[in-house]
Amino acid sequence: MKLQTLISTKFYIEVDASPKKINTAKVTWVLTKDFTDSLKEVYDKNANNFFDKDELELIGEAIYEYVIPRDYLVQLSYSKTLDKNSFLPINVSEKKVYIKNSILHFDYTIDLNLEVKNEHALYFRVSDD
C-alpha cells in the first residue's frame, strides 16, 4: 500500500481543552475517492464493490503499519516559539479506520494533558513525505 499517492488528502484537527488544560487532539485524515477506489483491487476480496468489516480491518492494519512508525504523520510542540527540533511524544488513545460517503477515513486521538501556559502555542505539523 503506497500512501504517497495521497497528494490531495485532507486532514482535520479538533483540540479538546479547558481554560487550564489541553486534553487531546483528534486528527482525522480524509483520503481521496480515487485512492479509496484503488484499494478495492487489493482488499475487496469478494468483489462486491464494498469494504466488508474484515476487509476494512486489513486496510486499517496496512495504514497503521505505515503511520505508527512515523508517529502518525504528525509532529507537535508546545512552547512560546516554534522549536523545529523538539517534539512532544505522540501517545494515541483511540484510532479507527472507516468509510464515510464512500471515502476512506482514519482518525486517532492524541493524549496531550498539557497545562495551559501564558503565551504558549500548540504547533502541529502534519505531513506524509
PDB file of C-alpha atoms in Angstrom:
ATOM      1  CA  MET A   1       0.000   0.000   0.000  1.00  0.00           C
ATOM      2  CA  LYS A   2       1.531   3.293  -1.091  1.00  0.00           C
ATOM      3  CA  LEU A   3       0.309   6.296   0.839  1.00  0.00           C
ATOM      4  CA  GLN A   4       2.405   8.777  -1.130  1.00  0.00           C
ATOM      5  CA  THR A   5      -0.478   8.931  -3.625  1.00  0.00           C
ATOM      6  CA  LEU A   6      -2.417  10.978  -1.066  1.00  0.00           C
ATOM      7  CA  ILE A   7      -1.432  14.337  -2.557  1.00  0.00           C
ATOM      8  CA  SER A   8      -4.903  15.832  -2.184  1.00  0.00           C
ATOM      9  CA  THR A   9      -5.705  14.145   1.094  1.00  0.00           C
ATOM     10  CA  LYS A  10      -7.360  16.402   3.660  1.00  0.00           C
ATOM     11  CA  PHE A  11      -6.988  16.321   7.405  1.00  0.00           C
ATOM     12  CA  TYR A  12      -8.783  17.971  10.293  1.00  0.00           C
ATOM     13  CA  ILE A  13      -7.656  18.578  13.845  1.00  0.00           C
ATOM     14  CA  GLU A  14     -10.013  19.001  16.790  1.00  0.00           C
ATOM     15  CA  VAL A  15      -8.445  20.069  20.079  1.00  0.00           C
ATOM     16  CA  ASP A  16     -10.260  19.396  23.341  1.00  0.00           C
ATOM     17  CA  ALA A  17      -9.207  21.882  26.002  1.00  0.00           C
ATOM     18  CA  SER A  18     -10.377  23.729  29.083  1.00  0.00           C
ATOM     19  CA  PRO A  19      -9.090  27.046  30.437  1.00  0.00           C
ATOM     20  CA  LYS A  20      -6.458  25.138  32.438  1.00  0.00           C
ATOM     21  CA  LYS A  21      -5.630  22.059  30.358  1.00  0.00           C
ATOM     22  CA  ILE A  22      -5.178  20.937  26.748  1.00  0.00           C
ATOM     23  CA  ASN A  23      -6.538  17.418  26.905  1.00  0.00           C
ATOM     24  CA  THR A  24      -6.466  15.814  23.464  1.00  0.00           C
ATOM     25  CA  ALA A  25      -6.133  16.409  19.752  1.00  0.00           C
ATOM     26  CA  LYS A  26      -8.187  14.309  17.350  1.00  0.00           C
ATOM     27  CA  VAL A  27      -6.672  14.101  13.869  1.00  0.00           C
ATOM     28  CA  THR A  28      -8.907  12.932  11.017  1.00  0.00           C
ATOM     29  CA  TRP A  29      -7.486  12.070   7.610  1.00  0.00           C
ATOM     30  CA  VAL A  30      -9.913  12.039   4.667  1.00  0.00           C
ATOM     31  CA  LEU A  31      -8.374  10.156   1.779  1.00  0.00           C
ATOM     32  CA  THR A  32      -9.343  10.687  -1.833  1.00  0.00           C
ATOM     33  CA  LYS A  33     -12.143   8.891  -3.644  1.00  0.00           C
ATOM     34  CA  ASP A  34      -9.661   7.691  -6.277  1.00  0.00           C
ATOM     35  CA  PHE A  35      -7.372   6.266  -3.609  1.00  0.00           C
ATOM     36  CA  THR A  36     -10.307   4.599  -1.842  1.00  0.00           C
ATOM     37  CA  ASP A  37     -11.475   3.047  -5.109  1.00  0.00           C
ATOM     38  CA  SER A  38      -7.957   1.840  -5.925  1.00  0.00           C
ATOM     39  CA  LEU A  39      -7.912  -0.150  -2.675  1.00  0.00           C
ATOM     40  CA  LYS A  40     -10.781  -2.292  -3.953  1.00  0.00           C
ATOM     41  CA  GLU A  41      -8.393  -4.011  -6.374  1.00  0.00           C
ATOM     42  CA  VAL A  42      -6.403  -5.363  -3.432  1.00  0.00           C
ATOM     43  CA  TYR A  43      -8.796  -5.535  -0.472  1.00  0.00           C
ATOM     44  CA  ASP A  44     -12.279  -6.209  -1.881  1.00  0.00           C
ATOM     45  CA  LYS A  45     -11.797  -9.987  -1.770  1.00  0.00           C
ATOM     46  CA  ASN A  46     -15.417 -10.882  -2.519  1.00  0.00           C
ATOM     47  CA  ALA A  47     -15.663  -8.302  -5.347  1.00  0.00           C
ATOM     48  CA  ASN A  48     -18.901  -6.788  -4.023  1.00  0.00           C
ATOM     49  CA  ASN A  49     -17.572  -3.234  -4.600  1.00  0.00           C
ATOM     50  CA  PHE A  50     -17.829  -2.599  -0.862  1.00  0.00           C
ATOM     51  CA  PHE A  51     -15.395  -2.981   2.045  1.00  0.00           C
ATOM     52  CA  ASP A  52     -16.743  -5.544   4.482  1.00  0.00           C
ATOM     53  CA  LYS A  53     -15.640  -5.394   8.111  1.00  0.00           C
ATOM     54  CA  ASP A  54     -12.768  -7.867   7.679  1.00  0.00           C
ATOM     55  CA  GLU A  55     -11.562  -6.095   4.526  1.00  0.00           C
ATOM     56  CA  LEU A  56     -11.624  -2.742   6.314  1.00  0.00           C
ATOM     57  CA  GLU A  57      -9.637  -4.283   9.183  1.00  0.00           C
ATOM     58  CA  LEU A  58      -6.919  -5.319   6.717  1.00  0.00           C
ATOM     59  CA  ILE A  59      -6.811  -1.793   5.307  1.00  0.00           C
ATOM     60  CA  GLY A  60      -6.525  -0.460   8.855  1.00  0.00           C
ATOM     61  CA  GLU A  61      -3.629  -2.812   9.594  1.00  0.00           C
ATOM     62  CA  ALA A  62      -1.806  -1.568   6.485  1.00  0.00           C
ATOM     63  CA  ILE A  63      -2.412   2.073   7.394  1.00  0.00           C
ATOM     64  CA  TYR A  64      -1.243   1.577  10.976  1.00  0.00           C
ATOM     65  CA  GLU A  65       1.816  -0.332   9.796  1.00  0.00           C
ATOM     66  CA  TYR A  66       2.680   2.749   7.782  1.00  0.00           C
ATOM     67  CA  VAL A  67       1.754   5.599  10.162  1.00  0.00           C
ATOM     68  CA  ILE A  68       2.728   4.258  13.598  1.00  0.00           C
ATOM     69  CA  PRO A  69       6.500   4.123  12.935  1.00  0.00           C
ATOM     70  CA  ARG A  70       6.165   7.672  11.549  1.00  0.00           C
ATOM     71  CA  ASP A  71       4.473   8.993  14.719  1.00  0.00           C
ATOM     72  CA  TYR A  72       1.089   9.004  12.986  1.00  0.00           C
ATOM     73  CA  LEU A  73       2.450  11.510  10.434  1.00  0.00           C
ATOM     74  CA  VAL A  74       2.289  14.336  12.978  1.00  0.00           C
ATOM     75  CA  GLN A  75       4.763  16.411  14.961  1.00  0.00           C
ATOM     76  CA  LEU A  76       3.633  18.543  17.894  1.00  0.00           C
ATOM     77  CA  SER A  77       5.333  21.122  20.037  1.00  0.00           C
ATOM     78  CA  TYR A  78       4.043  23.387  22.789  1.00  0.00           C
ATOM     79  CA  SER A  79       6.096  26.468  23.572  1.00  0.00           C
ATOM     80  CA  LYS A  80       6.363  30.232  23.213  1.00  0.00           C
ATOM     81  CA  THR A  81       8.151  29.857  19.874  1.00  0.00           C
ATOM     82  CA  LEU A  82       8.194  27.060  17.344  1.00  0.00           C
ATOM     83  CA  ASP A  83      11.044  24.658  18.061  1.00  0.00           C
ATOM     84  CA  LYS A  84      11.582  22.519  14.956  1.00  0.00           C
ATOM     85  CA  ASN A  85      13.915  20.155  16.813  1.00  0.00           C
ATOM     86  CA  SER A  86      11.855  19.326  19.893  1.00  0.00           C
ATOM     87  CA  PHE A  87       8.568  17.484  19.621  1.00  0.00           C
ATOM     88  CA  LEU A  88       6.066  16.080  22.074  1.00  0.00           C
ATOM     89  CA  PRO A  89       5.655  12.313  22.249  1.00  0.00           C
ATOM     90  CA  ILE A  90       2.673  11.016  20.303  1.00  0.00           C
ATOM     91  CA  ASN A  91       0.513   8.918  22.645  1.00  0.00           C
ATOM     92  CA  VAL A  92      -2.577   7.694  20.828  1.00  0.00           C
ATOM     93  CA  SER A  93      -5.521   6.511  22.926  1.00  0.00           C
ATOM     94  CA  GLU A  94      -8.030   5.772  20.156  1.00  0.00           C
ATOM     95  CA  LYS A  95      -7.773   5.060  16.450  1.00  0.00           C
ATOM     96  CA  LYS A  96     -10.124   3.861  13.756  1.00  0.00           C
ATOM     97  CA  VAL A  97     -10.444   3.359  10.019  1.00  0.00           C
ATOM     98  CA  TYR A  98     -13.842   3.729   8.395  1.00  0.00           C
ATOM     99  CA  ILE A  99     -15.731   4.562   5.216  1.00  0.00           C
ATOM    100  CA  LYS A 100     -17.867   7.706   5.150  1.00  0.00           C
ATOM    101  CA  ASN A 101     -19.571   8.941   1.973  1.00  0.00           C
ATOM    102  CA  SER A 102     -17.691   6.225   0.018  1.00  0.00           C
ATOM    103  CA  ILE A 103     -14.326   7.673   1.090  1.00  0.00           C
ATOM    104  CA  LEU A 104     -11.782   6.093   3.401  1.00  0.00           C
ATOM    105  CA  HIS A 105     -11.126   7.995   6.631  1.00  0.00           C
ATOM    106  CA  PHE A 106      -8.849   7.290   9.532  1.00  0.00           C
ATOM    107  CA  ASP A 107      -8.606   9.157  12.760  1.00  0.00           C
ATOM    108  CA  TYR A 108      -6.748   8.982  16.010  1.00  0.00           C
ATOM    109  CA  THR A 109      -6.836  10.816  19.311  1.00  0.00           C
ATOM    110  CA  ILE A 110      -3.569  12.053  20.786  1.00  0.00           C
ATOM    111  CA  ASP A 111      -3.459  12.375  24.570  1.00  0.00           C
ATOM    112  CA  LEU A 112      -1.799  15.682  25.413  1.00  0.00           C
ATOM    113  CA  ASN A 113      -2.601  16.548  29.039  1.00  0.00           C
ATOM    114  CA  LEU A 114      -0.777  19.866  28.786  1.00  0.00           C
ATOM    115  CA  GLU A 115      -1.152  22.651  31.307  1.00  0.00           C
ATOM    116  CA  VAL A 116      -2.254  25.877  29.629  1.00  0.00           C
ATOM    117  CA  LYS A 117       0.640  28.319  29.885  1.00  0.00           C
ATOM    118  CA  ASN A 118       0.633  32.031  29.167  1.00  0.00           C
ATOM    119  CA  GLU A 119       1.980  32.933  25.706  1.00  0.00           C
ATOM    120  CA  HIS A 120       2.441  29.288  24.684  1.00  0.00           C
ATOM    121  CA  ALA A 121       1.052  27.872  21.444  1.00  0.00           C
ATOM    122  CA  LEU A 122       0.405  24.327  20.334  1.00  0.00           C
ATOM    123  CA  TYR A 123       2.093  23.796  16.978  1.00  0.00           C
ATOM    124  CA  PHE A 124       1.046  20.992  14.614  1.00  0.00           C
ATOM    125  CA  ARG A 125       2.947  19.703  11.629  1.00  0.00           C
ATOM    126  CA  VAL A 126       1.064  17.036   9.716  1.00  0.00           C
ATOM    127  CA  SER A 127       2.778  15.557   6.694  1.00  0.00           C
ATOM    128  CA  ASP A 128       3.428  12.443   4.689  1.00  0.00           C
ATOM    129  CA  ASP A 129       6.680  12.668   2.776  1.00  0.00           C
TER     130      ASP A 129
END
